[in-house]
C-alpha atoms as a PDB file:
ATOM      1  CA  MET A   1      -0.070   0.017  -0.002  1.00  0.00           C
ATOM      2  CA  ASN A   2       1.285   3.444  -1.018  1.00  0.00           C
ATOM      3  CA  VAL A   3      -0.172   5.886   1.492  1.00  0.00           C
ATOM      4  CA  TYR A   4       1.003   8.754   3.536  1.00  0.00           C
ATOM      5  CA  ILE A   5       0.149  10.960   6.436  1.00  0.00           C
ATOM      6  CA  LEU A   6       0.893  14.732   6.443  1.00  0.00           C
ATOM      7  CA  VAL A   7       1.999  16.234   9.760  1.00  0.00           C
ATOM      8  CA  VAL A   8       1.723  20.058   9.992  1.00  0.00           C
ATOM      9  CA  ASP A   9       3.727  21.638  12.804  1.00  0.00           C
ATOM     10  CA  ASP A  10       6.068  24.642  13.064  1.00  0.00           C
ATOM     11  CA  GLU A  11       8.138  22.967  15.838  1.00  0.00           C
ATOM     12  CA  PRO A  12      11.258  21.379  14.331  1.00  0.00           C
ATOM     13  CA  ASP A  13      11.472  18.572  16.913  1.00  0.00           C
ATOM     14  CA  VAL A  14       7.989  17.248  16.025  1.00  0.00           C
ATOM     15  CA  GLU A  15       9.362  15.467  12.938  1.00  0.00           C
ATOM     16  CA  ALA A  16      11.961  13.558  15.050  1.00  0.00           C
ATOM     17  CA  LEU A  17       9.328  12.688  17.660  1.00  0.00           C
ATOM     18  CA  PHE A  18       6.898  11.300  15.100  1.00  0.00           C
ATOM     19  CA  ARG A  19       9.648   9.376  13.205  1.00  0.00           C
ATOM     20  CA  GLN A  20      10.712   7.840  16.513  1.00  0.00           C
ATOM     21  CA  GLN A  21       7.170   6.852  17.575  1.00  0.00           C
ATOM     22  CA  PHE A  22       6.302   5.304  14.218  1.00  0.00           C
ATOM     23  CA  ARG A  23       9.747   4.026  13.203  1.00  0.00           C
ATOM     24  CA  ARG A  24       8.615   0.431  12.882  1.00  0.00           C
ATOM     25  CA  ASP A  25       5.681   1.328  10.711  1.00  0.00           C
ATOM     26  CA  LEU A  26       7.770   3.516   8.551  1.00  0.00           C
ATOM     27  CA  ARG A  27      10.549   0.969   8.177  1.00  0.00           C
ATOM     28  CA  ALA A  28       7.911  -1.716   7.380  1.00  0.00           C
ATOM     29  CA  GLY A  29       6.435   0.611   4.661  1.00  0.00           C
ATOM     30  CA  ARG A  30       2.899   0.567   6.237  1.00  0.00           C
ATOM     31  CA  PHE A  31       2.756   4.273   5.374  1.00  0.00           C
ATOM     32  CA  GLN A  32       4.963   7.235   4.742  1.00  0.00           C
ATOM     33  CA  MET A  33       5.064  10.507   6.678  1.00  0.00           C
ATOM     34  CA  GLU A  34       5.599  13.858   5.369  1.00  0.00           C
ATOM     35  CA  PHE A  35       6.105  17.020   7.361  1.00  0.00           C
ATOM     36  CA  ALA A  36       5.026  20.611   6.542  1.00  0.00           C
ATOM     37  CA  PRO A  37       6.417  23.497   8.753  1.00  0.00           C
ATOM     38  CA  SER A  38       3.367  25.787   8.138  1.00  0.00           C
ATOM     39  CA  ALA A  39      -0.323  25.758   7.101  1.00  0.00           C
ATOM     40  CA  PRO A  40       0.401  27.268   3.677  1.00  0.00           C
ATOM     41  CA  ASP A  41       3.010  24.586   2.954  1.00  0.00           C
ATOM     42  CA  ALA A  42       0.519  21.959   4.009  1.00  0.00           C
ATOM     43  CA  LEU A  43      -2.321  23.364   1.750  1.00  0.00           C
ATOM     44  CA  LYS A  44       0.129  23.427  -1.235  1.00  0.00           C
ATOM     45  CA  ARG A  45       1.202  19.847  -0.567  1.00  0.00           C
ATOM     46  CA  ALA A  46      -2.305  18.562  -0.035  1.00  0.00           C
ATOM     47  CA  ALA A  47      -3.450  20.093  -3.293  1.00  0.00           C
ATOM     48  CA  GLU A  48      -0.436  18.778  -5.316  1.00  0.00           C
ATOM     49  CA  VAL A  49      -0.218  15.134  -4.208  1.00  0.00           C
ATOM     50  CA  ARG A  50      -2.509  12.336  -5.405  1.00  0.00           C
ATOM     51  CA  GLU A  51       0.037   9.515  -5.352  1.00  0.00           C
ATOM     52  CA  PRO A  52       0.961   8.108  -2.792  1.00  0.00           C
ATOM     53  CA  SER A  53      -2.509   8.450  -1.445  1.00  0.00           C
ATOM     54  CA  LEU A  54      -2.986  10.982   1.403  1.00  0.00           C
ATOM     55  CA  ILE A  55      -5.031   9.251   4.134  1.00  0.00           C
ATOM     56  CA  LEU A  56      -4.684  11.532   7.026  1.00  0.00           C
ATOM     57  CA  ILE A  57      -3.548  15.128   8.042  1.00  0.00           C
ATOM     58  CA  LEU A  58      -2.416  15.825  11.582  1.00  0.00           C
ATOM     59  CA  SER A  59      -2.106  19.488  12.268  1.00  0.00           C
ATOM     60  CA  ASP A  60      -1.073  21.642  15.178  1.00  0.00           C
ATOM     61  CA  ILE A  61      -3.418  24.530  15.874  1.00  0.00           C
ATOM     62  CA  ASN A  62      -1.085  27.195  17.154  1.00  0.00           C
ATOM     63  CA  MET A  63       1.366  28.195  14.378  1.00  0.00           C
ATOM     64  CA  PRO A  64       2.649  31.614  13.336  1.00  0.00           C
ATOM     65  CA  GLY A  65       0.868  33.085  10.412  1.00  0.00           C
ATOM     66  CA  MET A  66      -2.093  30.877   9.474  1.00  0.00           C
ATOM     67  CA  SER A  67      -3.257  28.776  12.354  1.00  0.00           C
ATOM     68  CA  GLY A  68      -4.317  25.134  12.061  1.00  0.00           C
ATOM     69  CA  LEU A  69      -7.966  26.231  12.692  1.00  0.00           C
ATOM     70  CA  ASP A  70      -7.652  28.794   9.762  1.00  0.00           C
ATOM     71  CA  MET A  71      -6.143  26.078   7.530  1.00  0.00           C
ATOM     72  CA  LEU A  72      -8.869  23.521   8.400  1.00  0.00           C
ATOM     73  CA  PRO A  73     -11.732  24.778   6.209  1.00  0.00           C
ATOM     74  CA  LYS A  74      -9.376  25.452   3.376  1.00  0.00           C
ATOM     75  CA  VAL A  75      -7.848  21.923   3.431  1.00  0.00           C
ATOM     76  CA  ARG A  76     -11.307  20.329   3.799  1.00  0.00           C
ATOM     77  CA  ALA A  77     -12.581  22.274   0.792  1.00  0.00           C
ATOM     78  CA  GLU A  78      -9.548  21.147  -1.271  1.00  0.00           C
ATOM     79  CA  ARG A  79      -9.457  17.563   0.022  1.00  0.00           C
ATOM     80  CA  PRO A  80     -12.846  16.607   1.496  1.00  0.00           C
ATOM     81  CA  ASP A  81     -11.739  12.997   1.226  1.00  0.00           C
ATOM     82  CA  VAL A  82      -8.918  13.382   3.704  1.00  0.00           C
ATOM     83  CA  PRO A  83      -9.697  13.404   7.505  1.00  0.00           C
ATOM     84  CA  VAL A  84      -7.919  15.990   9.614  1.00  0.00           C
ATOM     85  CA  ILE A  85      -7.014  15.549  13.316  1.00  0.00           C
ATOM     86  CA  MET A  86      -6.014  18.719  15.073  1.00  0.00           C
ATOM     87  CA  ILE A  87      -3.355  18.676  17.877  1.00  0.00           C
ATOM     88  CA  THR A  88      -3.257  21.324  20.524  1.00  0.00           C
ATOM     89  CA  ALA A  89      -1.784  22.029  23.934  1.00  0.00           C
ATOM     90  CA  TYR A  90      -5.095  23.633  24.840  1.00  0.00           C
ATOM     91  CA  GLY A  91      -7.880  21.042  24.782  1.00  0.00           C
ATOM     92  CA  ASP A  92     -10.599  23.339  26.130  1.00  0.00           C
ATOM     93  CA  ALA A  93     -14.253  22.979  25.092  1.00  0.00           C
ATOM     94  CA  GLU A  94     -14.179  26.114  22.864  1.00  0.00           C
ATOM     95  CA  THR A  95     -11.141  25.036  20.936  1.00  0.00           C
ATOM     96  CA  ARG A  96     -12.670  21.555  20.527  1.00  0.00           C
ATOM     97  CA  ARG A  97     -15.903  23.072  19.258  1.00  0.00           C
ATOM     98  CA  LYS A  98     -14.192  25.287  16.785  1.00  0.00           C
ATOM     99  CA  ALA A  99     -12.064  22.381  15.365  1.00  0.00           C
ATOM    100  CA  ILE A 100     -15.142  20.110  14.939  1.00  0.00           C
ATOM    101  CA  GLU A 101     -17.212  22.911  13.334  1.00  0.00           C
ATOM    102  CA  ARG A 102     -14.451  23.565  10.939  1.00  0.00           C
ATOM    103  CA  GLY A 103     -14.201  19.885   9.885  1.00  0.00           C
ATOM    104  CA  ALA A 104     -11.743  18.100  12.173  1.00  0.00           C
ATOM    105  CA  VAL A 105     -12.627  14.471  12.834  1.00  0.00           C
ATOM    106  CA  ALA A 106     -10.843  14.651  16.230  1.00  0.00           C
ATOM    107  CA  LEU A 107      -8.790  16.798  18.601  1.00  0.00           C
ATOM    108  CA  LEU A 108      -5.808  15.439  20.375  1.00  0.00           C
ATOM    109  CA  THR A 109      -4.149  17.304  23.264  1.00  0.00           C
ATOM    110  CA  LYS A 110      -0.377  17.470  23.972  1.00  0.00           C
ATOM    111  CA  PRO A 111       1.339  15.542  25.154  1.00  0.00           C
ATOM    112  CA  ILE A 112       0.063  13.284  22.454  1.00  0.00           C
ATOM    113  CA  ASP A 113      -1.208   9.919  23.373  1.00  0.00           C
ATOM    114  CA  PHE A 114       0.586   7.953  20.650  1.00  0.00           C
ATOM    115  CA  GLY A 115      -1.428   4.818  21.437  1.00  0.00           C
ATOM    116  CA  LEU A 116      -4.607   6.639  20.601  1.00  0.00           C
ATOM    117  CA  LEU A 117      -3.083   8.248  17.548  1.00  0.00           C
ATOM    118  CA  ARG A 118      -1.894   4.796  16.434  1.00  0.00           C
ATOM    119  CA  GLN A 119      -5.453   3.548  16.642  1.00  0.00           C
ATOM    120  CA  GLU A 120      -6.646   6.466  14.403  1.00  0.00           C
ATOM    121  CA  ILE A 121      -3.877   5.682  11.905  1.00  0.00           C
ATOM    122  CA  ASP A 122      -4.803   1.991  11.847  1.00  0.00           C
ATOM    123  CA  THR A 123      -8.427   2.955  11.189  1.00  0.00           C
ATOM    124  CA  ARG A 124      -7.432   5.070   8.258  1.00  0.00           C
ATOM    125  CA  LEU A 125      -5.118   2.382   6.888  1.00  0.00           C
ATOM    126  CA  GLU A 126      -8.039  -0.185   7.063  1.00  0.00           C
ATOM    127  CA  GLN A 127     -10.303   2.288   5.205  1.00  0.00           C
ATOM    128  CA  ALA A 128      -7.698   2.954   2.579  1.00  0.00           C
ATOM    129  CA  ALA A 129      -7.048  -0.809   1.877  1.00  0.00           C
END
C-alpha cells in the first residue's frame, strides 16, 4: 500500500518525535510520513499530491501566520476525502468546538497519546485498503 500522512507543525522537533514513535511502521512501509512546517505549505502539498494516497492530516493548531484552525476549512474544501485531526496544547471546550465545526474528525491534546493516535492511523489504513 502506498499511503502517507501529512503532519503540520512549526516545531522542528515534532518530525523527530513522530519518526521515533512510528519508526517500525515507517521501516515496514505501512505508510509514509511527510512534514510541513506551516499551514500554507501543508495546503500546497495537499493540493499537489495524489500519489501516494494521502489518508490523514495531523495539524497543530497554534502556528505563526495561518493557524491550524484557519487552515482547516481550506484543506477540507480542497481535499474533502482526507480526514484531519487537530493537535493542541489547549484542549478546552471552545477549541474543540471550533475544530469540529471547521471539519476536524478529532482533537488530540499535547502531550500526544501515541497509542490513541496509532489507533486512528490503523483505522485510516483499514479504510484505505
